[in-house]
PDB file of C-alpha atoms in Angstrom:
ATOM      1  CA  MET J  91      -2.774   4.153  17.850  1.00 88.00           C
ATOM      2  CA  ILE J  92       0.247   4.537  15.698  1.00 95.00           C
ATOM      3  CA  ALA J  93       2.940   7.465  16.890  1.00 96.00           C
ATOM      4  CA  VAL J  94       6.550   7.610  14.828  1.00 95.00           C
ATOM      5  CA  LYS J  95       8.744  10.243  15.633  1.00 95.00           C
ATOM      6  CA  ASP J  96      12.049  10.744  13.925  1.00 95.00           C
ATOM      7  CA  LEU J  97      12.120   7.711  12.780  1.00 95.00           C
ATOM      8  CA  ARG J  98      15.699   6.719  11.493  1.00 94.00           C
ATOM      9  CA  LYS J  99      17.197   3.352  10.044  1.00 93.00           C
ATOM     10  CA  THR J 100      20.975   3.064   8.668  1.00 92.00           C
ATOM     11  CA  TYR J 101      22.679   0.200   7.400  1.00 88.00           C
ATOM     12  CA  ARG J 102      26.838  -0.423   7.451  1.00 83.00           C
ATOM     13  CA  VAL J 103      27.052  -1.813   3.799  1.00 77.00           C
ATOM     14  CA  PRO J 104      30.505  -3.728   3.277  1.00 75.00           C
ATOM     15  CA  GLN J 105      32.456  -2.408  -0.023  1.00 75.00           C
ATOM     16  CA  ARG J 106      35.277  -3.782  -1.605  1.00 73.00           C
ATOM     17  CA  ASP J 107      37.160  -3.115  -5.025  1.00 74.00           C
ATOM     18  CA  PRO J 108      36.328  -5.547  -7.898  1.00 78.00           C
ATOM     19  CA  GLY J 109      38.024  -8.974  -8.952  1.00 73.00           C
ATOM     20  CA  LEU J 110      40.149 -11.133  -7.134  1.00 69.00           C
ATOM     21  CA  VAL J 111      43.073  -8.642  -5.083  1.00 65.00           C
ATOM     22  CA  GLY J 112      39.701  -6.568  -4.012  1.00 64.00           C
ATOM     23  CA  ALA J 113      38.252 -10.064  -2.353  1.00 68.00           C
ATOM     24  CA  LEU J 114      41.723 -10.848  -0.876  1.00 67.00           C
ATOM     25  CA  ARG J 115      42.306  -7.001   0.364  1.00 71.00           C
ATOM     26  CA  SER J 116      38.559  -7.337   2.193  1.00 70.00           C
ATOM     27  CA  MET J 117      39.735 -10.444   3.796  1.00 70.00           C
ATOM     28  CA  TRP J 118      42.190  -7.961   6.198  1.00 71.00           C
ATOM     29  CA  ARG J 119      40.531  -4.426   5.786  1.00 75.00           C
ATOM     30  CA  ARG J 120      37.240  -4.142   5.434  1.00 73.00           C
ATOM     31  CA  GLU J 121      35.388  -0.757   4.516  1.00 75.00           C
ATOM     32  CA  HIS J 122      31.987  -0.188   5.057  1.00 72.00           C
ATOM     33  CA  LYS J 123      29.141   2.443   3.841  1.00 79.00           C
ATOM     34  CA  GLU J 124      26.514   4.166   5.422  1.00 83.00           C
ATOM     35  CA  VAL J 125      23.092   3.656   3.718  1.00 84.00           C
ATOM     36  CA  ARG J 126      20.375   5.890   5.489  1.00 88.00           C
ATOM     37  CA  ALA J 127      16.998   3.690   4.276  1.00 89.00           C
ATOM     38  CA  VAL J 128      14.678   5.830   6.536  1.00 92.00           C
ATOM     39  CA  GLU J 129      15.579   9.879   7.680  1.00 91.00           C
ATOM     40  CA  GLY J 130      13.704  11.145  10.396  1.00 91.00           C
ATOM     41  CA  VAL J 131      10.017   9.994   9.586  1.00 94.00           C
ATOM     42  CA  THR J 132       7.305  11.609  12.130  1.00 96.00           C
ATOM     43  CA  PHE J 133       3.495  10.925  11.616  1.00 96.00           C
ATOM     44  CA  GLU J 134       0.489   9.428  13.662  1.00 96.00           C
ATOM     45  CA  ILE J 135      -2.272   7.545  13.073  1.00 97.00           C
ATOM     46  CA  ALA J 136      -5.153   7.178  14.667  1.00 96.00           C
ATOM     47  CA  ALA J 137      -7.585   3.949  15.424  1.00 95.00           C
ATOM     48  CA  GLY J 138      -9.395   3.138  12.677  1.00 95.00           C
ATOM     49  CA  GLU J 139      -7.829   4.670   9.816  1.00 96.00           C
ATOM     50  CA  ARG J 140      -6.789   3.352   6.443  1.00 96.00           C
ATOM     51  CA  VAL J 141      -3.835   5.113   5.591  1.00 97.00           C
ATOM     52  CA  GLY J 142      -1.951   4.620   2.149  1.00 95.00           C
ATOM     53  CA  PHE J 143       2.011   4.561   2.650  1.00 95.00           C
ATOM     54  CA  LEU J 144       3.368   5.470  -0.212  1.00 93.00           C
ATOM     55  CA  GLY J 145       7.021   6.181  -2.128  1.00 90.00           C
ATOM     56  CA  PRO J 146       9.217   5.014  -5.187  1.00 89.00           C
ATOM     57  CA  ASN J 147      11.356   1.782  -4.898  1.00 86.00           C
ATOM     58  CA  GLY J 148      13.810   2.111  -2.562  1.00 84.00           C
ATOM     59  CA  ALA J 149      12.003   5.096  -0.439  1.00 88.00           C
ATOM     60  CA  GLY J 150      11.722   3.062   2.650  1.00 89.00           C
ATOM     61  CA  LYS J 151       8.279   1.654   2.891  1.00 91.00           C
ATOM     62  CA  THR J 152       8.966  -1.890   3.765  1.00 89.00           C
ATOM     63  CA  THR J 153      11.908  -0.973   6.086  1.00 92.00           C
ATOM     64  CA  THR J 154       9.190   1.044   7.900  1.00 94.00           C
ATOM     65  CA  LEU J 155       6.948  -1.371   7.738  1.00 92.00           C
ATOM     66  CA  LYS J 156       9.351  -3.838   9.506  1.00 93.00           C
ATOM     67  CA  MET J 157      10.260  -1.233  12.259  1.00 95.00           C
ATOM     68  CA  LEU J 158       6.633  -1.063  12.862  1.00 95.00           C
ATOM     69  CA  ALA J 159       5.952  -4.730  13.169  1.00 94.00           C
ATOM     70  CA  GLY J 160       9.084  -4.887  15.459  1.00 94.00           C
ATOM     71  CA  LEU J 161      11.041  -7.004  12.791  1.00 93.00           C
ATOM     72  CA  LEU J 162      13.574  -4.111  12.185  1.00 93.00           C
ATOM     73  CA  ARG J 163      15.086  -2.292  15.322  1.00 94.00           C
ATOM     74  CA  PRO J 164      15.701   1.256  14.692  1.00 95.00           C
ATOM     75  CA  THR J 165      18.685   3.293  14.409  1.00 94.00           C
ATOM     76  CA  SER J 166      17.071   5.900  16.159  1.00 95.00           C
ATOM     77  CA  GLY J 167      13.751   7.599  17.105  1.00 94.00           C
ATOM     78  CA  GLU J 168      10.734   6.714  18.882  1.00 94.00           C
ATOM     79  CA  VAL J 169       7.979   4.179  17.639  1.00 95.00           C
ATOM     80  CA  SER J 170       5.025   3.077  19.800  1.00 96.00           C
ATOM     81  CA  VAL J 171       2.250   0.886  18.167  1.00 96.00           C
ATOM     82  CA  ASN J 172      -1.148   0.524  20.550  1.00 92.00           C
ATOM     83  CA  GLY J 173       1.026   1.527  23.487  1.00 92.00           C
ATOM     84  CA  PHE J 174       3.579  -1.133  22.518  1.00 95.00           C
ATOM     85  CA  GLU J 175       7.223  -0.354  21.509  1.00 95.00           C
ATOM     86  CA  PRO J 176       7.640  -2.518  18.668  1.00 95.00           C
ATOM     87  CA  GLN J 177      11.399  -3.326  18.851  1.00 93.00           C
ATOM     88  CA  ARG J 178      10.539  -5.488  22.033  1.00 93.00           C
ATOM     89  CA  ARG J 179       8.305  -7.815  20.440  1.00 92.00           C
ATOM     90  CA  ASP J 180       6.619  -8.420  23.361  1.00 93.00           C
ATOM     91  CA  ALA J 181       3.584 -11.284  22.939  1.00 92.00           C
ATOM     92  CA  ALA J 182       0.806  -8.755  23.999  1.00 93.00           C
ATOM     93  CA  PHE J 183       1.749  -6.683  20.765  1.00 94.00           C
ATOM     94  CA  LEU J 184       2.406  -9.404  19.061  1.00 93.00           C
ATOM     95  CA  GLU J 185      -1.111 -10.287  19.132  1.00 93.00           C
ATOM     96  CA  GLN J 186      -2.293  -7.113  18.013  1.00 94.00           C
ATOM     97  CA  ILE J 187      -0.597  -6.542  14.890  1.00 95.00           C
ATOM     98  CA  THR J 188       0.176  -8.647  11.740  1.00 94.00           C
ATOM     99  CA  LEU J 189       2.355  -8.138   8.317  1.00 92.00           C
ATOM    100  CA  VAL J 190       1.298  -9.217   5.241  1.00 92.00           C
ATOM    101  CA  MET J 191       3.674  -9.033   2.424  1.00 86.00           C
ATOM    102  CA  GLY J 192       2.581  -9.787  -0.979  1.00 80.00           C
ATOM    103  CA  GLN J 193       6.095 -11.350  -1.894  1.00 77.00           C
ATOM    104  CA  LYS J 194       6.093 -13.725   1.072  1.00 82.00           C
ATOM    105  CA  GLN J 195       4.216 -16.682   2.467  1.00 85.00           C
ATOM    106  CA  GLN J 196       3.297 -17.736   5.946  1.00 89.00           C
ATOM    107  CA  LEU J 197       1.222 -21.147   3.906  1.00 92.00           C
ATOM    108  CA  LEU J 198       2.884 -24.297   4.191  1.00 92.00           C
ATOM    109  CA  TRP J 199       3.599 -25.201   0.747  1.00 90.00           C
ATOM    110  CA  ASP J 200       2.932 -28.835   0.935  1.00 92.00           C
ATOM    111  CA  LEU J 201      -0.433 -28.876   2.847  1.00 94.00           C
ATOM    112  CA  PRO J 202      -3.757 -27.069   2.862  1.00 95.00           C
ATOM    113  CA  PRO J 203      -4.428 -23.815   4.142  1.00 95.00           C
ATOM    114  CA  ARG J 204      -6.912 -25.251   7.007  1.00 95.00           C
ATOM    115  CA  ASP J 205      -3.306 -26.945   8.653  1.00 96.00           C
ATOM    116  CA  THR J 206      -1.912 -23.433   8.667  1.00 95.00           C
ATOM    117  CA  PHE J 207      -4.734 -21.812  10.066  1.00 96.00           C
ATOM    118  CA  ALA J 208      -4.886 -24.667  13.151  1.00 95.00           C
ATOM    119  CA  LEU J 209      -0.976 -23.664  13.248  1.00 95.00           C
ATOM    120  CA  ASN J 210      -1.620 -20.287  13.977  1.00 94.00           C
ATOM    121  CA  ARG J 211      -4.543 -20.903  16.502  1.00 95.00           C
ATOM    122  CA  ALA J 212      -2.481 -22.859  18.371  1.00 95.00           C
ATOM    123  CA  LEU J 213       0.405 -20.251  18.222  1.00 92.00           C
ATOM    124  CA  TYR J 214      -1.930 -17.358  19.345  1.00 93.00           C
ATOM    125  CA  GLN J 215      -4.084 -19.588  21.641  1.00 94.00           C
ATOM    126  CA  ILE J 216      -7.067 -18.682  19.943  1.00 94.00           C
ATOM    127  CA  PRO J 217      -9.848 -20.292  21.876  1.00 95.00           C
ATOM    128  CA  ASP J 218     -11.841 -22.805  19.962  1.00 94.00           C
ATOM    129  CA  ALA J 219     -15.318 -20.744  19.701  1.00 96.00           C
ATOM    130  CA  GLN J 220     -13.300 -17.823  18.536  1.00 95.00           C
ATOM    131  CA  PHE J 221     -11.487 -19.723  15.994  1.00 95.00           C
ATOM    132  CA  ARG J 222     -14.584 -21.070  14.692  1.00 95.00           C
ATOM    133  CA  GLU J 223     -16.003 -17.912  14.533  1.00 95.00           C
ATOM    134  CA  THR J 224     -13.231 -15.760  12.826  1.00 95.00           C
ATOM    135  CA  LEU J 225     -12.713 -18.567  10.421  1.00 95.00           C
ATOM    136  CA  GLY J 226     -16.532 -19.121   9.394  1.00 94.00           C
ATOM    137  CA  GLU J 227     -16.291 -15.083   9.040  1.00 93.00           C
ATOM    138  CA  LEU J 228     -13.386 -14.822   7.171  1.00 94.00           C
ATOM    139  CA  THR J 229     -14.572 -18.019   4.543  1.00 93.00           C
ATOM    140  CA  THR J 230     -17.584 -15.930   3.809  1.00 92.00           C
ATOM    141  CA  MET J 231     -15.847 -12.705   3.240  1.00 91.00           C
ATOM    142  CA  LEU J 232     -13.051 -14.138   1.186  1.00 92.00           C
ATOM    143  CA  SER J 233     -15.181 -17.018  -0.407  1.00 91.00           C
ATOM    144  CA  LEU J 234     -12.732 -19.246   0.361  1.00 92.00           C
ATOM    145  CA  GLY J 235     -15.099 -22.409   0.212  1.00 90.00           C
ATOM    146  CA  GLU J 236     -13.028 -25.493  -0.997  1.00 91.00           C
ATOM    147  CA  LEU J 237      -9.738 -23.906  -1.073  1.00 92.00           C
ATOM    148  CA  VAL J 238      -8.710 -24.383   2.315  1.00 93.00           C
ATOM    149  CA  ASP J 239      -8.849 -28.127   1.818  1.00 94.00           C
ATOM    150  CA  ARG J 240      -6.284 -27.938  -1.295  1.00 95.00           C
ATOM    151  CA  PRO J 241      -2.163 -28.298  -1.243  1.00 95.00           C
ATOM    152  CA  THR J 242      -1.156 -24.542  -1.074  1.00 94.00           C
ATOM    153  CA  ARG J 243       1.045 -25.634  -4.417  1.00 93.00           C
ATOM    154  CA  ASN J 244      -2.094 -26.468  -6.359  1.00 95.00           C
ATOM    155  CA  LEU J 245      -3.771 -22.543  -5.444  1.00 92.00           C
ATOM    156  CA  SER J 246      -3.228 -19.684  -7.801  1.00 91.00           C
ATOM    157  CA  LEU J 247      -1.929 -16.867  -6.674  1.00 89.00           C
ATOM    158  CA  GLY J 248      -5.078 -15.089  -6.108  1.00 89.00           C
ATOM    159  CA  GLU J 249      -6.291 -17.969  -4.061  1.00 91.00           C
ATOM    160  CA  ARG J 250      -2.945 -18.174  -1.890  1.00 92.00           C
ATOM    161  CA  MET J 251      -3.299 -14.433  -1.294  1.00 91.00           C
ATOM    162  CA  LYS J 252      -6.856 -14.954   0.015  1.00 92.00           C
ATOM    163  CA  CYS J 253      -5.645 -17.345   2.324  1.00 94.00           C
ATOM    164  CA  GLU J 254      -2.757 -15.687   3.541  1.00 93.00           C
ATOM    165  CA  LEU J 255      -5.186 -12.720   4.568  1.00 93.00           C
ATOM    166  CA  ALA J 256      -7.232 -15.276   6.480  1.00 94.00           C
ATOM    167  CA  ALA J 257      -4.237 -16.853   8.164  1.00 95.00           C
ATOM    168  CA  ALA J 258      -2.881 -13.251   8.979  1.00 94.00           C
ATOM    169  CA  LEU J 259      -6.375 -12.153  10.275  1.00 95.00           C
ATOM    170  CA  LEU J 260      -7.396 -15.362  12.608  1.00 95.00           C
ATOM    171  CA  HIS J 261      -6.214 -13.453  15.826  1.00 95.00           C
ATOM    172  CA  ARG J 262      -8.300 -10.471  15.073  1.00 95.00           C
ATOM    173  CA  PRO J 263      -5.111  -7.973  15.041  1.00 95.00           C
ATOM    174  CA  LYS J 264      -6.235  -4.398  15.821  1.00 95.00           C
ATOM    175  CA  VAL J 265      -3.150  -3.044  13.591  1.00 96.00           C
ATOM    176  CA  LEU J 266      -2.920  -4.310   9.733  1.00 96.00           C
ATOM    177  CA  PHE J 267       0.158  -3.637   7.738  1.00 95.00           C
ATOM    178  CA  LEU J 268      -0.355  -4.499   4.518  1.00 94.00           C
ATOM    179  CA  ASP J 269       2.624  -4.534   1.859  1.00 91.00           C
ATOM    180  CA  GLU J 270       2.028  -4.991  -1.747  1.00 90.00           C
ATOM    181  CA  PRO J 271      -1.077  -7.332  -0.905  1.00 90.00           C
ATOM    182  CA  THR J 272      -2.359  -7.242  -4.596  1.00 89.00           C
ATOM    183  CA  ILE J 273       1.265  -7.651  -6.541  1.00 86.00           C
ATOM    184  CA  GLY J 274       0.728  -9.642  -9.330  1.00 85.00           C
ATOM    185  CA  LEU J 275      -2.892 -10.359  -9.341  1.00 87.00           C
ATOM    186  CA  ASP J 276      -5.523  -9.892 -12.118  1.00 87.00           C
ATOM    187  CA  VAL J 277      -7.992  -7.373 -11.966  1.00 89.00           C
ATOM    188  CA  VAL J 278     -10.813  -9.441 -10.613  1.00 89.00           C
ATOM    189  CA  MET J 279      -8.930 -10.458  -8.048  1.00 89.00           C
ATOM    190  CA  GLN J 280      -7.469  -7.311  -7.220  1.00 91.00           C
ATOM    191  CA  LEU J 281     -11.045  -5.740  -6.595  1.00 92.00           C
ATOM    192  CA  GLN J 282     -12.159  -8.906  -4.598  1.00 91.00           C
ATOM    193  CA  VAL J 283      -9.266  -8.214  -1.659  1.00 91.00           C
ATOM    194  CA  ARG J 284      -9.857  -4.316  -2.046  1.00 93.00           C
ATOM    195  CA  HIS J 285     -13.385  -5.231  -1.022  1.00 93.00           C
ATOM    196  CA  PHE J 286     -12.106  -7.307   1.849  1.00 93.00           C
ATOM    197  CA  ILE J 287      -9.951  -4.987   3.245  1.00 94.00           C
ATOM    198  CA  ALA J 288     -12.262  -2.273   3.053  1.00 94.00           C
ATOM    199  CA  GLN J 289     -14.844  -4.376   4.643  1.00 93.00           C
ATOM    200  CA  TRP J 290     -12.947  -6.091   7.645  1.00 93.00           C
ATOM    201  CA  ASN J 291     -11.427  -2.065   8.654  1.00 94.00           C
ATOM    202  CA  GLU J 292     -15.290  -1.202   8.890  1.00 93.00           C
ATOM    203  CA  ARG J 293     -16.679  -4.342  10.387  1.00 91.00           C
ATOM    204  CA  PHE J 294     -14.162  -4.415  13.256  1.00 91.00           C
ATOM    205  CA  GLY J 295     -12.353  -1.180  13.640  1.00 93.00           C
ATOM    206  CA  SER J 296      -8.708  -2.562  12.961  1.00 95.00           C
ATOM    207  CA  THR J 297      -6.343   0.340  12.089  1.00 96.00           C
ATOM    208  CA  VAL J 298      -4.654  -0.219   8.418  1.00 96.00           C
ATOM    209  CA  LEU J 299      -1.240   0.892   6.813  1.00 96.00           C
ATOM    210  CA  LEU J 300      -1.022   0.035   2.836  1.00 95.00           C
ATOM    211  CA  THR J 301       2.075   0.164   0.661  1.00 93.00           C
ATOM    212  CA  SER J 302       1.160  -0.329  -2.980  1.00 89.00           C
ATOM    213  CA  HIS J 303       1.928   0.190  -6.614  1.00 87.00           C
ATOM    214  CA  TYR J 304      -1.428   0.091  -8.006  1.00 88.00           C
ATOM    215  CA  MET J 305      -3.358   3.207  -7.751  1.00 89.00           C
ATOM    216  CA  ASP J 306      -6.594   1.846  -7.391  1.00 90.00           C
ATOM    217  CA  ASP J 307      -6.100   0.408  -4.284  1.00 92.00           C
ATOM    218  CA  VAL J 308      -4.817   3.477  -2.535  1.00 92.00           C
ATOM    219  CA  GLN J 309      -7.968   5.046  -4.181  1.00 91.00           C
ATOM    220  CA  ALA J 310     -10.447   2.582  -3.396  1.00 92.00           C
ATOM    221  CA  LEU J 311      -9.008   2.218   0.227  1.00 94.00           C
ATOM    222  CA  CYS J 312      -7.133   4.935   1.479  1.00 95.00           C
ATOM    223  CA  PRO J 313      -8.341   8.788   1.957  1.00 94.00           C
ATOM    224  CA  ARG J 314      -5.258   9.516   3.439  1.00 96.00           C
ATOM    225  CA  VAL J 315      -1.794   9.055   2.311  1.00 96.00           C
ATOM    226  CA  ILE J 316       1.574   9.679   3.716  1.00 96.00           C
ATOM    227  CA  VAL J 317       4.564   9.991   0.988  1.00 94.00           C
ATOM    228  CA  ILE J 318       7.786   9.206   1.815  1.00 93.00           C
ATOM    229  CA  ALA J 319      11.416   9.359  -0.956  1.00 89.00           C
ATOM    230  CA  ALA J 320      15.011   8.882  -0.434  1.00 86.00           C
ATOM    231  CA  GLY J 321      13.693   7.738   2.990  1.00 87.00           C
ATOM    232  CA  ALA J 322      12.445  11.152   4.205  1.00 91.00           C
ATOM    233  CA  LEU J 323       8.642  12.413   4.728  1.00 93.00           C
ATOM    234  CA  ARG J 324       7.295  14.328   1.577  1.00 93.00           C
ATOM    235  CA  PHE J 325       3.395  14.550   2.265  1.00 95.00           C
ATOM    236  CA  ASP J 326       0.874  13.659   4.428  1.00 96.00           C
ATOM    237  CA  GLY J 327      -2.824  14.364   4.051  1.00 95.00           C
ATOM    238  CA  ARG J 328      -5.680  13.791   2.070  1.00 95.00           C
ATOM    239  CA  LEU J 329      -5.493  11.922  -1.270  1.00 92.00           C
ATOM    240  CA  THR J 330      -7.487  14.517  -2.694  1.00 89.00           C
ATOM    241  CA  ASP J 331      -5.163  17.450  -1.572  1.00 92.00           C
ATOM    242  CA  LEU J 332      -1.809  15.868  -3.038  1.00 92.00           C
ATOM    243  CA  VAL J 333      -3.581  15.406  -6.182  1.00 90.00           C
ATOM    244  CA  ALA J 334      -4.737  19.204  -6.317  1.00 88.00           C
ATOM    245  CA  GLN J 335      -1.133  19.956  -5.083  1.00 89.00           C
ATOM    246  CA  VAL J 336       0.237  18.118  -8.083  1.00 91.00           C
ATOM    247  CA  LYS J 337      -2.239  18.112 -10.858  1.00 88.00           C
ATOM    248  CA  PRO J 338      -4.042  21.154 -10.042  1.00 89.00           C
ATOM    249  CA  ARG J 339      -5.820  21.132 -13.745  1.00 88.00           C
ATOM    250  CA  ARG J 340      -8.836  19.341 -15.161  1.00 90.00           C
ATOM    251  CA  ARG J 341      -9.406  18.533 -18.802  1.00 90.00           C
ATOM    252  CA  VAL J 342     -13.010  19.291 -19.863  1.00 92.00           C
ATOM    253  CA  VAL J 343     -13.316  17.125 -23.144  1.00 92.00           C
ATOM    254  CA  VAL J 344     -15.963  17.298 -25.780  1.00 91.00           C
ATOM    255  CA  ARG J 345     -16.938  15.242 -28.636  1.00 90.00           C
ATOM    256  CA  PRO J 346     -19.425  16.673 -30.819  1.00 89.00           C
ATOM    257  CA  PRO J 347     -21.815  14.884 -33.101  1.00 88.00           C
ATOM    258  CA  ALA J 348     -21.450  13.507 -36.478  1.00 85.00           C
ATOM    259  CA  GLY J 349     -21.548  16.702 -38.690  1.00 83.00           C
ATOM    260  CA  PHE J 350     -21.045  19.142 -36.299  1.00 86.00           C
ATOM    261  CA  THR J 351     -18.122  21.446 -37.621  1.00 84.00           C
ATOM    262  CA  ALA J 352     -18.254  24.923 -35.815  1.00 87.00           C
ATOM    263  CA  ALA J 353     -15.176  25.296 -33.814  1.00 89.00           C
ATOM    264  CA  PHE J 354     -15.649  25.863 -29.621  1.00 90.00           C
ATOM    265  CA  PRO J 355     -14.882  29.224 -28.184  1.00 89.00           C
ATOM    266  CA  PRO J 356     -11.682  29.250 -25.623  1.00 91.00           C
ATOM    267  CA  PRO J 357     -10.650  27.794 -23.372  1.00 92.00           C
ATOM    268  CA  PHE J 358     -11.343  24.987 -25.756  1.00 92.00           C
ATOM    269  CA  ALA J 359      -8.681  23.947 -28.105  1.00 92.00           C
ATOM    270  CA  LEU J 360      -8.846  21.271 -30.732  1.00 91.00           C
ATOM    271  CA  GLU J 361      -7.081  17.967 -29.951  1.00 90.00           C
ATOM    272  CA  GLY J 362      -7.807  15.224 -32.610  1.00 88.00           C
ATOM    273  CA  GLU J 363     -11.705  15.094 -32.833  1.00 86.00           C
ATOM    274  CA  ALA J 364     -12.479  16.257 -29.621  1.00 90.00           C
ATOM    275  CA  TRP J 365     -12.662  19.899 -28.569  1.00 91.00           C
ATOM    276  CA  VAL J 366     -10.350  20.283 -24.812  1.00 92.00           C
ATOM    277  CA  ALA J 367     -10.513  23.085 -22.050  1.00 92.00           C
ATOM    278  CA  ASP J 368      -7.660  22.471 -19.537  1.00 91.00           C
ATOM    279  CA  VAL J 369      -9.225  24.414 -16.777  1.00 91.00           C
ATOM    280  CA  ALA J 370      -8.829  25.060 -12.678  1.00 89.00           C
ATOM    281  CA  PRO J 371     -11.437  23.143 -10.916  1.00 87.00           C
ATOM    282  CA  ALA J 372     -13.239  25.719  -9.825  1.00 87.00           C
ATOM    283  CA  ASP J 373     -13.708  27.043 -13.370  1.00 91.00           C
ATOM    284  CA  VAL J 374     -14.818  23.391 -14.725  1.00 91.00           C
ATOM    285  CA  GLY J 375     -18.603  24.309 -14.069  1.00 91.00           C
ATOM    286  CA  ALA J 376     -18.359  27.681 -16.529  1.00 92.00           C
ATOM    287  CA  ALA J 377     -16.614  25.322 -19.189  1.00 91.00           C
ATOM    288  CA  VAL J 378     -19.451  22.798 -18.979  1.00 91.00           C
ATOM    289  CA  GLN J 379     -21.967  25.250 -19.248  1.00 91.00           C
ATOM    290  CA  GLN J 380     -20.078  26.595 -22.089  1.00 89.00           C
ATOM    291  CA  GLY J 381     -20.282  23.450 -23.819  1.00 87.00           C
ATOM    292  CA  PHE J 382     -23.704  22.746 -23.641  1.00 86.00           C
ATOM    293  CA  ALA J 383     -24.577  26.138 -24.691  1.00 88.00           C
ATOM    294  CA  HIS J 384     -22.187  25.853 -27.635  1.00 86.00           C
ATOM    295  CA  CYS J 385     -23.375  22.193 -28.592  1.00 86.00           C
ATOM    296  CA  PRO J 386     -26.612  20.498 -26.814  1.00 84.00           C
ATOM    297  CA  GLY J 387     -26.160  17.332 -28.307  1.00 79.00           C
ATOM    298  CA  MET J 388     -22.314  16.501 -27.282  1.00 84.00           C
ATOM    299  CA  ASP J 389     -20.686  13.461 -25.909  1.00 90.00           C
ATOM    300  CA  LEU J 390     -18.826  15.703 -22.590  1.00 90.00           C
ATOM    301  CA  ARG J 391     -16.731  14.309 -19.830  1.00 91.00           C
ATOM    302  CA  VAL J 392     -14.576  16.084 -16.793  1.00 91.00           C
ATOM    303  CA  GLU J 393     -10.824  14.603 -16.874  1.00 88.00           C
ATOM    304  CA  GLU J 394      -8.935  13.597 -13.648  1.00 86.00           C
ATOM    305  CA  PRO J 395      -5.399  13.540 -13.420  1.00 86.00           C
ATOM    306  CA  PRO J 396      -4.478   9.931 -13.600  1.00 86.00           C
ATOM    307  CA  LEU J 397      -2.896   8.896  -9.917  1.00 88.00           C
ATOM    308  CA  GLU J 398       0.019   6.989 -11.696  1.00 88.00           C
ATOM    309  CA  GLN J 399       1.015  10.228 -13.499  1.00 88.00           C
ATOM    310  CA  VAL J 400       0.469  12.502 -10.453  1.00 90.00           C
ATOM    311  CA  PHE J 401       2.866  10.499  -8.168  1.00 89.00           C
ATOM    312  CA  ALA J 402       5.184  10.144 -11.041  1.00 88.00           C
ATOM    313  CA  ASP J 403       5.754  14.360 -10.998  1.00 89.00           C
ATOM    314  CA  PHE J 404       5.482  14.127  -7.436  1.00 90.00           C
ATOM    315  CA  PHE J 405       8.416  11.476  -6.769  1.00 87.00           C
ATOM    316  CA  VAL J 406      10.166  13.700  -9.898  1.00 84.00           C
ATOM    317  CA  GLN J 407       9.763  16.614  -7.795  1.00 82.00           C
ATOM    318  CA  HIS J 408      11.022  15.231  -4.858  1.00 77.00           C
ATOM    319  CA  ARG J 409      13.712  12.625  -5.990  1.00 68.00           C
ATOM    320  CA  THR J 410      16.799  14.543  -4.759  1.00 54.00           C
ATOM    321  CA  ALA J 411      15.196  16.560  -2.212  1.00 50.00           C
TER     322      ALA J 411
END
């Protein structure tokens, strides 16, 4: 479905000295600096996959998405999306993809979303019967209701995002490029958007490539992640494998009942009011059994490392790699 080989994007950025003298000098002789936004990225994504495309700010995520969607021309490398070369912007290619950016909007500000839907129907030449059927499905799945008839400017951020998703999916694209679709949304709306993306993927088999700084989005939607840093690919595999690579330990946390004062044996150590064992995943079962044997009435939990910390540590490791 998506094949990327040795993809590169380099920008020539004008440089000048500060102040009036620098401004005047740049009028006659302008110097440039090359900035490598994407450098030699290679990966493949099968039809129907949901893949997280992750990296720190400035890593090249959005630049890569724009090249995959045909909005930017690569400096070099090969890109294929469902058999098409995105940079050619063939009409048949555009009918099969959509790009949703959480910080951009296509809804007409002073008009209700229904008018944008009608405009997209005309642009994509969607047959009337298919348009009505798809809009009905989207209205149900996203709980749009009367939102489609209210001016866009009167909708909340979450309501606008739901309508943005509907507008972007009316032509039933086979590939969804989602760039921060839940940015700025409250917790309830984030859950609704995640549920919808998963439901749409399962119902229509669409391929999803998602960028997000919200790790809950990634954990809920993406069994596989592709991670880039400084424009280069650093990891491609299962999310669970990345967690095991960066944070291979687990914490077994025990809180004894009131009045229990006996010390727990190693590998447990006292942290505040809790006894904590920092163990390898293979040793979690033994630690749990040991804890229950020592104090049957305790409150016990096994803590996975927070994904935010996993990725923060990973990015630090590869910041200058």
